[in-house]
mmCIF file of C-alpha atoms and ligand atoms in Angstrom:
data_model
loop_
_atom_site.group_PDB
_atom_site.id
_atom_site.type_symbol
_atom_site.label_atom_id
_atom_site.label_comp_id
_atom_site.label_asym_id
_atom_site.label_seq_id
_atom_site.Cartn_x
_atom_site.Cartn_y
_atom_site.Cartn_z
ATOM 1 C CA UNK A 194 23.009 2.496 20.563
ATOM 2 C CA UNK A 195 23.000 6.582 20.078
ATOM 3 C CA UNK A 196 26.210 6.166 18.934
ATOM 4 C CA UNK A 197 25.849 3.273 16.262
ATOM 5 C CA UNK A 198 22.783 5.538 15.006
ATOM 6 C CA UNK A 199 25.234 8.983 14.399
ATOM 7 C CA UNK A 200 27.585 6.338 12.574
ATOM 8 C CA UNK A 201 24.618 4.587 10.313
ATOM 9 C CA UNK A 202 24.092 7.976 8.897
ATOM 10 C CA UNK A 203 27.472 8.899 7.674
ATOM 11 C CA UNK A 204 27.749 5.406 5.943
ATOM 12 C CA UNK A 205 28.077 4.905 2.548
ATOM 13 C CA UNK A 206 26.433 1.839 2.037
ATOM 14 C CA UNK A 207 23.777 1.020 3.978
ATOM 15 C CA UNK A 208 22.007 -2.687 4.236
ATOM 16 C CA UNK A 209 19.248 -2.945 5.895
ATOM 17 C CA UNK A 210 16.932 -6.021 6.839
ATOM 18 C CA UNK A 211 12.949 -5.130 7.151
ATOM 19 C CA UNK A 212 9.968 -6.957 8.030
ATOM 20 C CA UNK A 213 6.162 -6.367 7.634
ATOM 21 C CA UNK A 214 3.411 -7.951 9.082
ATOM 22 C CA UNK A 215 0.690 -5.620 9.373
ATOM 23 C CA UNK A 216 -1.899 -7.396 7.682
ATOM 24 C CA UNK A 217 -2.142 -10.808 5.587
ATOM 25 C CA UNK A 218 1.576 -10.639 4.108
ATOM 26 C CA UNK A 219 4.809 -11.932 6.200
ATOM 27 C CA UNK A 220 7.207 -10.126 4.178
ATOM 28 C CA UNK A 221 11.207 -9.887 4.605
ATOM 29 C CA UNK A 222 13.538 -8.340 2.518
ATOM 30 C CA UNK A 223 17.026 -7.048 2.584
ATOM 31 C CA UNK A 224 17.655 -3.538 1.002
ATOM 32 C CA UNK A 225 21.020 -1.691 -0.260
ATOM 33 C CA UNK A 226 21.156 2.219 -0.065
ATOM 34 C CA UNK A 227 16.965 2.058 -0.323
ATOM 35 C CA UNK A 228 16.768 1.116 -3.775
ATOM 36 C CA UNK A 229 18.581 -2.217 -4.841
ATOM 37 C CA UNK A 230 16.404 -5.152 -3.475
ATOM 38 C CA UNK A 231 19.045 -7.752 -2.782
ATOM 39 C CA UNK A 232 16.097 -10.595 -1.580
ATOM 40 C CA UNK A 233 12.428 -10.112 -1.076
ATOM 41 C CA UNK A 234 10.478 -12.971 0.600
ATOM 42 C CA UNK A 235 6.331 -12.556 1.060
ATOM 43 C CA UNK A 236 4.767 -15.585 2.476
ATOM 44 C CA UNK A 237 0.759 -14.275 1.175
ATOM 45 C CA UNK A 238 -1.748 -15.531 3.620
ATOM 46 C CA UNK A 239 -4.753 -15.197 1.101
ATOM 47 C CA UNK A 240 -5.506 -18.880 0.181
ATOM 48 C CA UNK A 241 -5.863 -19.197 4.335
ATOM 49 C CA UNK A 242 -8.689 -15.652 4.443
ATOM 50 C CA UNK A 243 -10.381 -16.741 1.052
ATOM 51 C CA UNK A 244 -12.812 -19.104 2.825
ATOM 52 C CA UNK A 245 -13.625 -16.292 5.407
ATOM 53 C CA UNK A 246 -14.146 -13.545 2.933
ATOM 54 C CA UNK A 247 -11.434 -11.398 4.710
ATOM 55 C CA UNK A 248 -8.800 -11.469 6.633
ATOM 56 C CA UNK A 249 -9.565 -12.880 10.077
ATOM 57 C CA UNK A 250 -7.187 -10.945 12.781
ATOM 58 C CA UNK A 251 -6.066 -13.753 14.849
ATOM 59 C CA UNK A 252 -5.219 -16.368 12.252
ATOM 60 C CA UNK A 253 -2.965 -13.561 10.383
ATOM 61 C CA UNK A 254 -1.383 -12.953 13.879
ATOM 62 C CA UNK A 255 -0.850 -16.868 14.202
ATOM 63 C CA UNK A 256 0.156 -17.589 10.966
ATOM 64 C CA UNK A 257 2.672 -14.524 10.849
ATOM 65 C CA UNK A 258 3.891 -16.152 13.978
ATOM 66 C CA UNK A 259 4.410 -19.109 12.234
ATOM 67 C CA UNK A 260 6.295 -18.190 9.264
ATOM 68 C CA UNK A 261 8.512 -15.152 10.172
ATOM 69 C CA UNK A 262 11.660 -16.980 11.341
ATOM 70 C CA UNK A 263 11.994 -19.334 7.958
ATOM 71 C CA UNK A 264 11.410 -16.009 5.925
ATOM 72 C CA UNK A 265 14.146 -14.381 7.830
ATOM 73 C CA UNK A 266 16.473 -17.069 7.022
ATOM 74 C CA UNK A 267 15.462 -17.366 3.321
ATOM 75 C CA UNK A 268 15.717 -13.393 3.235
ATOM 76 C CA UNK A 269 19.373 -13.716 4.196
ATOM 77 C CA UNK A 270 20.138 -16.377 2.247
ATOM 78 C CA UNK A 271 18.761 -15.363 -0.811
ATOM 79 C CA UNK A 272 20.548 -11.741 -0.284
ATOM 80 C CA UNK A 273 23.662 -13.834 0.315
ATOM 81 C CA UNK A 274 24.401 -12.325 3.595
ATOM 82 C CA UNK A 275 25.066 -13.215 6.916
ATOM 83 C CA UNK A 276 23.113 -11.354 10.110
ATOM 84 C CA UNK A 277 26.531 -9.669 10.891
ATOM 85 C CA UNK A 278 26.287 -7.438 7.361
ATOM 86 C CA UNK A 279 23.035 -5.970 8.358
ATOM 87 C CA UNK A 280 23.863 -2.457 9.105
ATOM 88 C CA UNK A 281 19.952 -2.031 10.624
ATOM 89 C CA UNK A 282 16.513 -3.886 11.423
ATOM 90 C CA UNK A 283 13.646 -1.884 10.507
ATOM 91 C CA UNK A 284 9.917 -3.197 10.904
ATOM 92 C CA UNK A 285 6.592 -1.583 10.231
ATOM 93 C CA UNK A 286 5.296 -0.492 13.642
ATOM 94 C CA UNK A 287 1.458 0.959 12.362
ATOM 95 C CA UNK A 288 -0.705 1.548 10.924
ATOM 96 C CA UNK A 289 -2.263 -2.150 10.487
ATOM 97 C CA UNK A 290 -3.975 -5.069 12.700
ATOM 98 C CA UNK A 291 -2.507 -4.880 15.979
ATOM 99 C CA UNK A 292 -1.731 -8.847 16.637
ATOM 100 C CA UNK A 293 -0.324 -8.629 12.945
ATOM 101 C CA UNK A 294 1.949 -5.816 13.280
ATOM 102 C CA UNK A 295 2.813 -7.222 17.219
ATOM 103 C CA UNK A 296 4.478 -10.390 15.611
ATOM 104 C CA UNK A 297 6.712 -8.255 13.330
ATOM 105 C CA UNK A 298 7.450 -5.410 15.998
ATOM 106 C CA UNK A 299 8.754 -8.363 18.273
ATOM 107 C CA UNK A 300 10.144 -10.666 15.861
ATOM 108 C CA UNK A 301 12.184 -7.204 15.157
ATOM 109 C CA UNK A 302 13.108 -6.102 18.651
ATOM 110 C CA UNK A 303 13.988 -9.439 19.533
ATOM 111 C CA UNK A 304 16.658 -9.341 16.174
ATOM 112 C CA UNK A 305 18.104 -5.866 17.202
ATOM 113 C CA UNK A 306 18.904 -7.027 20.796
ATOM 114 C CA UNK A 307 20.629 -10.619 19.735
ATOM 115 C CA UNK A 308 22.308 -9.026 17.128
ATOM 116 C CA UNK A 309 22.794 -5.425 18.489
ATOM 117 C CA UNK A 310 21.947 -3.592 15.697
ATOM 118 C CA UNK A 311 19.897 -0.453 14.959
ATOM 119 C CA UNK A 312 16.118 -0.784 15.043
ATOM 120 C CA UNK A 313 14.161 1.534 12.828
ATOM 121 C CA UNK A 314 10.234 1.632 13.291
ATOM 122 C CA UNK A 315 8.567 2.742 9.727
ATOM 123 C CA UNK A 316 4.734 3.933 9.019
ATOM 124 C CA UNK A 317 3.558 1.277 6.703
ATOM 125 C CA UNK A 318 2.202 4.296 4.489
ATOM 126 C CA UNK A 319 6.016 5.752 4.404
ATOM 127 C CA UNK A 320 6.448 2.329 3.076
ATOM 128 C CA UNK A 321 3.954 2.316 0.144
ATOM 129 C CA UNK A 322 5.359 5.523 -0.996
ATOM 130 C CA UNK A 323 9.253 4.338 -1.141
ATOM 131 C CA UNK A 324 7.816 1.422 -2.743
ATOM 132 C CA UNK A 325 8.377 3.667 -6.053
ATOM 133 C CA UNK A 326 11.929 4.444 -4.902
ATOM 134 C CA UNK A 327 12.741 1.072 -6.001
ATOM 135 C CA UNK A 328 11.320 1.170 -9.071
ATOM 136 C CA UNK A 329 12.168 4.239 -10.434
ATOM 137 C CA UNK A 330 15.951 4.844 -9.401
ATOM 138 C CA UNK A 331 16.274 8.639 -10.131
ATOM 139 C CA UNK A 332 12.689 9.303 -8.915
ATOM 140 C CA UNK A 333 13.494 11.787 -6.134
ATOM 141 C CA UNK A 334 10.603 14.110 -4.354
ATOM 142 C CA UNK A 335 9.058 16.938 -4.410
ATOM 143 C CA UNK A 336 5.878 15.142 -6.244
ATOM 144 C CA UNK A 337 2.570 14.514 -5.580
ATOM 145 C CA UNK A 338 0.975 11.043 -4.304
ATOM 146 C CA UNK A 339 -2.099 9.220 -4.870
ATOM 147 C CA UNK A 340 -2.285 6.651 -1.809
ATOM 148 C CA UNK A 341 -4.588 3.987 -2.619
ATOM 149 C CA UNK A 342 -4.849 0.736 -0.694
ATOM 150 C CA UNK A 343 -7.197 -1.537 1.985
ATOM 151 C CA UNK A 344 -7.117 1.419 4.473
ATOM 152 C CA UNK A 345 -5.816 4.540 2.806
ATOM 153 C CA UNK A 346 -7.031 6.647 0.625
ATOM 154 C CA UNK A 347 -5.586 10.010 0.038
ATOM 155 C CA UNK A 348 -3.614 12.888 -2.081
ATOM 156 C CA UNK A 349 -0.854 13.524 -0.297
ATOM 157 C CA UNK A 350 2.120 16.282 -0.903
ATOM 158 C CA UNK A 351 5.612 14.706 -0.556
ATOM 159 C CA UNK A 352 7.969 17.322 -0.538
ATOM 160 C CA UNK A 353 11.094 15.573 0.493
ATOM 161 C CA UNK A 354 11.639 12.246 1.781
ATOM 162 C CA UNK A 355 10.254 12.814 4.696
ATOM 163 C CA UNK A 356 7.758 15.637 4.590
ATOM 164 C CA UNK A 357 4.373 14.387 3.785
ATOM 165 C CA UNK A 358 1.271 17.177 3.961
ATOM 166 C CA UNK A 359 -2.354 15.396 3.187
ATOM 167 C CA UNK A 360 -4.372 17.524 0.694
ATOM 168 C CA UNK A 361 -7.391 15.290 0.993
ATOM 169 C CA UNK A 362 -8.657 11.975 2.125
ATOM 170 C CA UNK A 363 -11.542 9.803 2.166
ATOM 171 C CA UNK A 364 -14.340 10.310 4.749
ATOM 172 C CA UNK A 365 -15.209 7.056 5.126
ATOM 173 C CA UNK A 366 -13.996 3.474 3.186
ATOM 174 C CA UNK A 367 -10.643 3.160 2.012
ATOM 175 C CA UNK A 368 -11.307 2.372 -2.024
ATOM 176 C CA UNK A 369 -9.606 -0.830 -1.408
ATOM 177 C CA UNK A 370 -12.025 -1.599 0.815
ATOM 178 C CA UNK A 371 -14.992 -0.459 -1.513
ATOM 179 C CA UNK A 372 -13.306 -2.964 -4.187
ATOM 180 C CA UNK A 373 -13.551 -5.857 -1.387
ATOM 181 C CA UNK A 374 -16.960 -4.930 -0.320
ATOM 182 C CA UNK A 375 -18.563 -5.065 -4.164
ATOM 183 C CA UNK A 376 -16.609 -8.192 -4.946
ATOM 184 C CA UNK A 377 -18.014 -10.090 -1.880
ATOM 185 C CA UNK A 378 -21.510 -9.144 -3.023
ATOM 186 C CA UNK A 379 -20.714 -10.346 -6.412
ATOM 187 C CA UNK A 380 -19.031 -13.856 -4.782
ATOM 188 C CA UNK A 381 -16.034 -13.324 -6.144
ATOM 189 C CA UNK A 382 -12.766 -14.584 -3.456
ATOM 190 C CA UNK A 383 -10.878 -11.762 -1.709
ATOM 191 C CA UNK A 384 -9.069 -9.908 -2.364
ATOM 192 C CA UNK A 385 -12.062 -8.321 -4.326
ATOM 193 C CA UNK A 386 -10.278 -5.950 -6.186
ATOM 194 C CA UNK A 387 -7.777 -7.978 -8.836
ATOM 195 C CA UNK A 388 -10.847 -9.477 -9.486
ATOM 196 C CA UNK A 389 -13.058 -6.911 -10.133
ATOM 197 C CA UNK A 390 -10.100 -5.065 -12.424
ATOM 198 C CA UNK A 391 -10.453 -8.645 -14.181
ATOM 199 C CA UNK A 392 -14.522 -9.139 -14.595
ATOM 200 C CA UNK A 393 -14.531 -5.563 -15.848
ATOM 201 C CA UNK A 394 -12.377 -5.703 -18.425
ATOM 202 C CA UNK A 395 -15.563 -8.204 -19.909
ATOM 203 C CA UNK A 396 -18.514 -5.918 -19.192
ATOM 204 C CA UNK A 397 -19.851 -2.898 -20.233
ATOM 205 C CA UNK A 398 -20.178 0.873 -18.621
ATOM 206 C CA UNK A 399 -24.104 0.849 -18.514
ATOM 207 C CA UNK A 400 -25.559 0.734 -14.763
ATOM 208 C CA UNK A 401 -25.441 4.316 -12.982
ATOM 209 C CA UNK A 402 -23.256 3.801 -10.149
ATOM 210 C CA UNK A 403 -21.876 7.451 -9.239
ATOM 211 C CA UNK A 404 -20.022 9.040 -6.350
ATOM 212 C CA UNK A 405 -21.155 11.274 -3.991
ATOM 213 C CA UNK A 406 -21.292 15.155 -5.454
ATOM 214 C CA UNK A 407 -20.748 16.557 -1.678
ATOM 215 C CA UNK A 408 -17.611 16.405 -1.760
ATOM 216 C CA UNK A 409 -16.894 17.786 -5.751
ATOM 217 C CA UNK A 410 -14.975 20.817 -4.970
ATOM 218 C CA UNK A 411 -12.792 19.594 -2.822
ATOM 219 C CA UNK A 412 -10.065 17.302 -2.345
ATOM 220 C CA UNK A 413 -11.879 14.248 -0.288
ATOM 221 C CA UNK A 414 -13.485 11.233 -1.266
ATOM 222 C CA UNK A 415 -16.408 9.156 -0.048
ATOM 223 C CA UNK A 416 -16.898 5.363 -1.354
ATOM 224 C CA UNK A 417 -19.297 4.285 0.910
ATOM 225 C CA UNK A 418 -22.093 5.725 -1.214
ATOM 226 C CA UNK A 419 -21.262 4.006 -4.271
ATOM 227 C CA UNK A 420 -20.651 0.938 -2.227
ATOM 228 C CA UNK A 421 -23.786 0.838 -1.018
ATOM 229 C CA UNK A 422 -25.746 1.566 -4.130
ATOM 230 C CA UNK A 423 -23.744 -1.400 -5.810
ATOM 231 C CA UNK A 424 -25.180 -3.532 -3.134
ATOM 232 C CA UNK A 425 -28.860 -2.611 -2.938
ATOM 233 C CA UNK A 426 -28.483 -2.927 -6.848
ATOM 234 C CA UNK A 427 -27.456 -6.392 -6.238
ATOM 235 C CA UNK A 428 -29.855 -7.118 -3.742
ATOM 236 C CA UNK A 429 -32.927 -5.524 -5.903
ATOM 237 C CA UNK A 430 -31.869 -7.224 -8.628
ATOM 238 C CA UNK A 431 -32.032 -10.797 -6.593
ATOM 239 C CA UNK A 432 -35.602 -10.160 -5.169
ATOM 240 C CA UNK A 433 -36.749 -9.564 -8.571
ATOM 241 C CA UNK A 434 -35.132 -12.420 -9.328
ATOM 242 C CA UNK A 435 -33.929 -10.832 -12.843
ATOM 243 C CA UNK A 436 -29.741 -11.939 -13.917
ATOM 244 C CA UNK A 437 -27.192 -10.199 -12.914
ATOM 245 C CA UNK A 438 -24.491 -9.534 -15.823
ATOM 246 C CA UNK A 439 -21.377 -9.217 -13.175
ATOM 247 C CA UNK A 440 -18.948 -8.298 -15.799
ATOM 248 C CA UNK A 441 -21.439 -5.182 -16.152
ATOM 249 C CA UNK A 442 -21.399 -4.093 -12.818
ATOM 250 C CA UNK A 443 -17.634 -4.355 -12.059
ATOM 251 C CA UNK A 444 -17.215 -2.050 -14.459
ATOM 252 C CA UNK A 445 -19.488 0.183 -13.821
ATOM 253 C CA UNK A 446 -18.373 0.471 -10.817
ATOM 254 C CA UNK A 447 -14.463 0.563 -11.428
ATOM 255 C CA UNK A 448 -15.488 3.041 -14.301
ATOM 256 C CA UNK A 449 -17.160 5.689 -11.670
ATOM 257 C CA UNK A 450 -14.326 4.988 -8.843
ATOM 258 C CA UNK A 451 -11.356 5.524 -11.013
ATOM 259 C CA UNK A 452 -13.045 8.583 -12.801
ATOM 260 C CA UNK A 453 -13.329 10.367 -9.256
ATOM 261 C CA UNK A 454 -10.049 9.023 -7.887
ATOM 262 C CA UNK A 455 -8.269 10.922 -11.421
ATOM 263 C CA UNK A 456 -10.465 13.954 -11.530
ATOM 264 C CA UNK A 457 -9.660 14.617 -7.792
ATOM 265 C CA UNK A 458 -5.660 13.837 -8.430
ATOM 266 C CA UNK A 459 -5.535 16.128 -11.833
ATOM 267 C CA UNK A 460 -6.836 18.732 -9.749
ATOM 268 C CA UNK A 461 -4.301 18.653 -7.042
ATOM 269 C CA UNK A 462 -1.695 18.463 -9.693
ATOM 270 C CA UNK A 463 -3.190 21.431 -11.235
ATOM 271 C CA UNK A 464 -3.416 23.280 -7.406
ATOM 272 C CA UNK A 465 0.233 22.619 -6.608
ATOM 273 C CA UNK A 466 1.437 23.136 -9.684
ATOM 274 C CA UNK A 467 2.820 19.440 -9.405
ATOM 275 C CA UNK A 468 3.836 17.265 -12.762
ATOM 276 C CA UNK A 469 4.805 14.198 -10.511
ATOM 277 C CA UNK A 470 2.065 12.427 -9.856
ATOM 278 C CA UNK A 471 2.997 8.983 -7.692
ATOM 279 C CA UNK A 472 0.664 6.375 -6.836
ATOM 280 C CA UNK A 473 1.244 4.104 -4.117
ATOM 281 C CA UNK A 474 -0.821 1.110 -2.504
ATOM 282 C CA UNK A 475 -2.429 -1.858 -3.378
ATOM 283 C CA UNK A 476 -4.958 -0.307 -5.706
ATOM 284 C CA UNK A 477 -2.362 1.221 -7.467
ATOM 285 C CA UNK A 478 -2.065 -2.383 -9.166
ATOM 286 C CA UNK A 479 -5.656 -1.659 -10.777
ATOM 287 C CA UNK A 480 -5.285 -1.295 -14.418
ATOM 288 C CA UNK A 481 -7.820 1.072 -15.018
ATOM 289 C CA UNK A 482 -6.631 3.504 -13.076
ATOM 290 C CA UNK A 483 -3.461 3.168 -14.281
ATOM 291 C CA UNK A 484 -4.798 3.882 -18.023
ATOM 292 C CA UNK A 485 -6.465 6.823 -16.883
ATOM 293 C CA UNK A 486 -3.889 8.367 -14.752
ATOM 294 C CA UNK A 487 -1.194 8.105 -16.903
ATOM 295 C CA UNK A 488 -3.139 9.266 -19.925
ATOM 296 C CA UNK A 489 -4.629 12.314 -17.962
ATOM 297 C CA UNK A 490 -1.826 13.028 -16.349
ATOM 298 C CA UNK A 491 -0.131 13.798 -19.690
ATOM 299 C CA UNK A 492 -2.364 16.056 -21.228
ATOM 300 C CA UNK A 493 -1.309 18.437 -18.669
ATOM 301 C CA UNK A 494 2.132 17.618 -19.668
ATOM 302 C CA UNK A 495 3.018 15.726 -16.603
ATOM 303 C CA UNK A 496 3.403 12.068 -15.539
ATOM 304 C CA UNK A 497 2.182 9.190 -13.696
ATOM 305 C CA UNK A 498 4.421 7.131 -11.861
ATOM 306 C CA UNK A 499 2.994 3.600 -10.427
ATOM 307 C CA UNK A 500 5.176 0.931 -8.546
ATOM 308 C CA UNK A 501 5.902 -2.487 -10.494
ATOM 309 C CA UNK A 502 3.181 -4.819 -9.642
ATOM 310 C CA UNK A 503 4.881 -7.128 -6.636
ATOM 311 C CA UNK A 504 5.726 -3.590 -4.812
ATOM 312 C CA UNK A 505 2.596 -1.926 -5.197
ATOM 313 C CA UNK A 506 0.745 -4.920 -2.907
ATOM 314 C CA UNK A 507 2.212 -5.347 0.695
ATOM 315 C CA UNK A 508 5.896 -6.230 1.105
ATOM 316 C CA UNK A 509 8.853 -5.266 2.769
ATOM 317 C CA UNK A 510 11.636 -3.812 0.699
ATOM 318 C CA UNK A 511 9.201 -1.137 0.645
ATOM 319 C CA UNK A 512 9.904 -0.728 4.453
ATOM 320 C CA UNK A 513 13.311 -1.480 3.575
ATOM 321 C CA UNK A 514 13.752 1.408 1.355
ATOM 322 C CA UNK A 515 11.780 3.945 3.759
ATOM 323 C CA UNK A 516 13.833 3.638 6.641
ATOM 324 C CA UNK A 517 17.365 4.151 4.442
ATOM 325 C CA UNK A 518 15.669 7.917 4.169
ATOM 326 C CA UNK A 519 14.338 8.092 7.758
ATOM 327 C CA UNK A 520 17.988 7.153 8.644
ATOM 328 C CA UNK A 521 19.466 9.258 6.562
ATOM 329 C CA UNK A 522 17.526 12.127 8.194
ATOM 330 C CA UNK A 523 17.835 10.647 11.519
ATOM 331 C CA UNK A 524 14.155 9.519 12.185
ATOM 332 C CA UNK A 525 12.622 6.165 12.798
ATOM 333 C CA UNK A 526 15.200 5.152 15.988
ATOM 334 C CA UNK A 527 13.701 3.230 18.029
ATOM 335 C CA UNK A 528 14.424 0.455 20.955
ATOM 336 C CA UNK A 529 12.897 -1.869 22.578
ATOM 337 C CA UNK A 530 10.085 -0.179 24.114
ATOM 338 C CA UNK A 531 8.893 -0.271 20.652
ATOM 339 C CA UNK A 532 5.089 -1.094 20.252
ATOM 340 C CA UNK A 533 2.370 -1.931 17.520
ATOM 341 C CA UNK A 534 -0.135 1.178 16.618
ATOM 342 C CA UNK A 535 -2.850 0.092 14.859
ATOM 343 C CA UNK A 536 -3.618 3.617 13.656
ATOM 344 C CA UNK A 537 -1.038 6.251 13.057
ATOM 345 C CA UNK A 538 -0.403 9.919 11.814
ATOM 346 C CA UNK A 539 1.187 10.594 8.990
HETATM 347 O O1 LIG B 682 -1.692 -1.862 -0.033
HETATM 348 P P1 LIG B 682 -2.382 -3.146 0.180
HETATM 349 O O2 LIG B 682 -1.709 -4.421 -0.269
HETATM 350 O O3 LIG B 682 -2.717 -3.368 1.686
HETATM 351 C C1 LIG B 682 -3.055 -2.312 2.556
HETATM 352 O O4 LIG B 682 -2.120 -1.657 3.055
HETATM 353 O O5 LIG B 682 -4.266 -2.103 2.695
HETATM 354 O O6 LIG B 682 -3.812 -2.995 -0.539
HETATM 355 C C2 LIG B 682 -4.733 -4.029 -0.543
HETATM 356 C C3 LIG B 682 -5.938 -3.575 -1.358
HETATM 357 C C4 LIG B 682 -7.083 -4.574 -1.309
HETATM 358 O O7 LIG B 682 -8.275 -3.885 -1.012
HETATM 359 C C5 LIG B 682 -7.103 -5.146 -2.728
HETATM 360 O O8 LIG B 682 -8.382 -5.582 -3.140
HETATM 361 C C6 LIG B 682 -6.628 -3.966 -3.529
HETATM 362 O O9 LIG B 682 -5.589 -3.415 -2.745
HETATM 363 N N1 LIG B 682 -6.127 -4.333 -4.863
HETATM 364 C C7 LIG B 682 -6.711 -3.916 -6.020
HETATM 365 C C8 LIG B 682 -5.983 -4.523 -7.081
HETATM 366 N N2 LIG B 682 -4.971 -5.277 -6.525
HETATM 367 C C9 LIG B 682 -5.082 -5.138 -5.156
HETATM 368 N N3 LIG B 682 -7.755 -3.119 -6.231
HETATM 369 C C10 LIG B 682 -8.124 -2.889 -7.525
HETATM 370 N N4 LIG B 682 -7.490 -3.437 -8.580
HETATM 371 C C11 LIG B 682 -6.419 -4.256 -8.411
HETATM 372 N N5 LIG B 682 -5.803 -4.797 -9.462
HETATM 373 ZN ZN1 LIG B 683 -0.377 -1.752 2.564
#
C-alpha cells in the first residue's frame, strides 16, 4: 500500500470516493482533483430525530448501517463510474458520535481491502473547511475561518491546506447547539436553527438577550449564557402566564449571537491582517450572519466567503475534497487499524 500512496500523489487526476457518517447524515460522494463533485448522495436522518428532539446515538448508528451500501451504489452510479476508477476511499474518522462515525470508518475499511485501494481518514472539521473549495474554484489559502456548526465553534487561521492554528473558540456550547437548545424551548422541530433563521426574519429586535462581556477582549465565545437567559425568559414568561411573541425572541436572540460571532471575526481579520474571511459549518447556512459578515467584512475592504447551502450542512464531497489536499501533502494514510474518535485535535 506505501507504494500505491507515493504514486496517488504524483497523479494528475485524482478520483476519490468519501463517506461521512458522523452524525445524522449518510453521505457519499465521488470527487475529481477536490473540487468537481461528480455525484453527491446524503440520505438526512432528520424526519427519524424530529420526534426525539435530537439526534438519538444509536438509531443514527442503525440507520447509517442501514443505508450506506445503497448510497454507495447510487454514488457510483450517479458519478458514472465503476469501483475500479476510484483512485482512493477516504471517510471521516472524528470528530462526531462514535457508533455514527464506526459505521462509516468500517463501511470504508471494508471498501479499501475488497477493492485494494488507498484509505484516507479526514477530520470532519478539515471537511467543513474544503467544503468552500468546491464552491469557490480559485479560492486557495492563506485566509481566515469562521467554523460554525453543532459542535464547533471557532476562528481558526488556515494558512495552507493543511495548516490550521485556532485563534479562539467557544468555552462552552457550540452556537449550533445554542440554536437547537432555544428552538426546543420555543417547540419548534430540530434542527432548531433553520428555523429560528426563519421565525426571526418575522419578529422584532426588542428582548435583551446579550452575550457574556468576560470574554470581550479576546477571541473566545461563550453561548451558554445567552442560552440560558433565553430559557428562563421562556420559562418566566409561562409562569406568568403572559404570550410569548416567538418571532420576537428568535430574533433577539439570532440578533445578539450573530453580532458577537462578527465582532469577534472582524477583529481577527483586523489582528492578522487577513481579508479572507471563510465560514464553514452548518451555521454558516444562517442568513443573518451571512448579511452581516459579508457586509462587515467589506467595510474593511475584505470579503466573506460562505459555502453554497447543500455544502455548508453535513456531506461528503466535503471529505472528498479534503483528503485530495491531505494526499497531495501526503497526510491522512491510513489502514485498517483505522478507528472512530469521537473527539479530535485539529
Ligand atoms: O455542520 P453541521 O451540519 O453538523 C455538525 O458538524 O455539527 O451543523 C449542524 C448545525 C445545527 O445545530 C443546525 O441547527 C445548524 O447547524 N444550522 C443552522 C442553520 N442551518 C443549520 N443554524 C442557524 N441558521 C441556519 N440556517
Ligand atoms: Zn459537520
Amino acid at each position: 500500500m506505501l507504494d500505491e500512496f507515493k504514486n496517488l500523489r504524483s497523479k494528475q487526476d485524482l478520483i476519490i470516493l468519501a463517506i461521512e457518517s458522523s452524525c445524522d447524515e449518510t453521505a457519499v460522494s465521488v470527487v475529481k482533483n477536490g473540487r468537481e463533485v461528480l455525484s453527491n448522495i446524503i440520505a438526512s436522518q432528520i424526519e427519524i430525530h424530529r420526534r426525539f428532539g435530537g439526534v438519538v446515538p444509536e438509531i443514527a448508528s442503525r440507520n447509517h448501517l442501514l443505508a450506506i451500501s445503497n448510497l454507495y451504489e447510487e454514488a457510483l452510479k450517479q458519478a458514472g463510474i465503476s469501483a475500479e476508477e476510484i483512485d482512493a476511499i477516504a471517510v471521516t474518522y472524528g470528530a462526531g458520535l462514535m457508533g455514527a462515525l464506526l459505521v462509516g470508518v468500517n463501511f470504508a475499511k471494508g471498501l479499501s481491502y475488497a477493492l485494494g485501494k488507498p484509505l484516507i481518514a479526514v477530520n470532519h472539521v478539515h471537511g467543513h473547511i474544503a467544503s468552500n473549495y468546491i464552491t469557490y474554484k480559485d479560492l486557495k489559502p492563506p485566509f481566515l475561518c469562521l467554523m460554525v456548526s453543532g459542535g464547533h465553534t471557532a476562528i481558526l487561521k488556515v494558512s495552507d491546506y493543511h495548516k490550521f492554528k485556532m485563534l479562539g473558540s467557544t468555552v462552552d456550547d457550540a452556537v449550533g447547539e445554542a440554536f437547537d437548545k432555544v428552538a426546543r424551548v420555543l417547540s419548534l422541530p430540530y434542527p432548531g436553527g433553520p428555523e429560528i433563521d426563519k421565525l426571526a426574519k418575522l419578529g422584532k429586535n426588542n428582548i435583551k438577550f446579550t452575550v457574556s462581556n468576560a470574554l470581550k477582549n479576546t477571541l473566545n465565545f461563550s453561548f451558554s449564557g445567552i442560552k440560558t437567559s433565553v430559557i428562563n425568559y421562556v420559562h418566566k414568561m409561562e409562569q406568568k402566564k403572559e404570550k410569548i411573541i416567538p418571532e420576537d425572541v428568535a430574533r433577539s436572540f439570532e440578533e445578539s449571537v450573530t453580532d458577537e460571532l462578527v465582532e469577534k471575526t472582524i477583529r481577527a481579520m483586523k489582528l492578522s491582517k487577513s481579508k479572507k474571511v471563510v465560514v464553514a459549518g452548518g451555521v454558516g447556512a444562517n442568513s443573518m450572519l451571512q448579511e452581516k459578515l459579508r457586509k462587515k467584512a467589506k467595510e474593511i475592504g475584505g470579503e466573506a466567503f460562505f459555502p453554497e447551502l447543500k455544502y455548508c450542512t453535513d456531506n461528503a464531497a466535503m471529505i472528498g475534497s479534503a483528503a485530495y489536499y491531505y494526499i497531495k501533502k501526503g497526510l491522512g494514510r491510513a489502514d485498517l487499524t483505522l478507528t472512530a474518535r469521537p473527539t479530535i485535535d485539529l
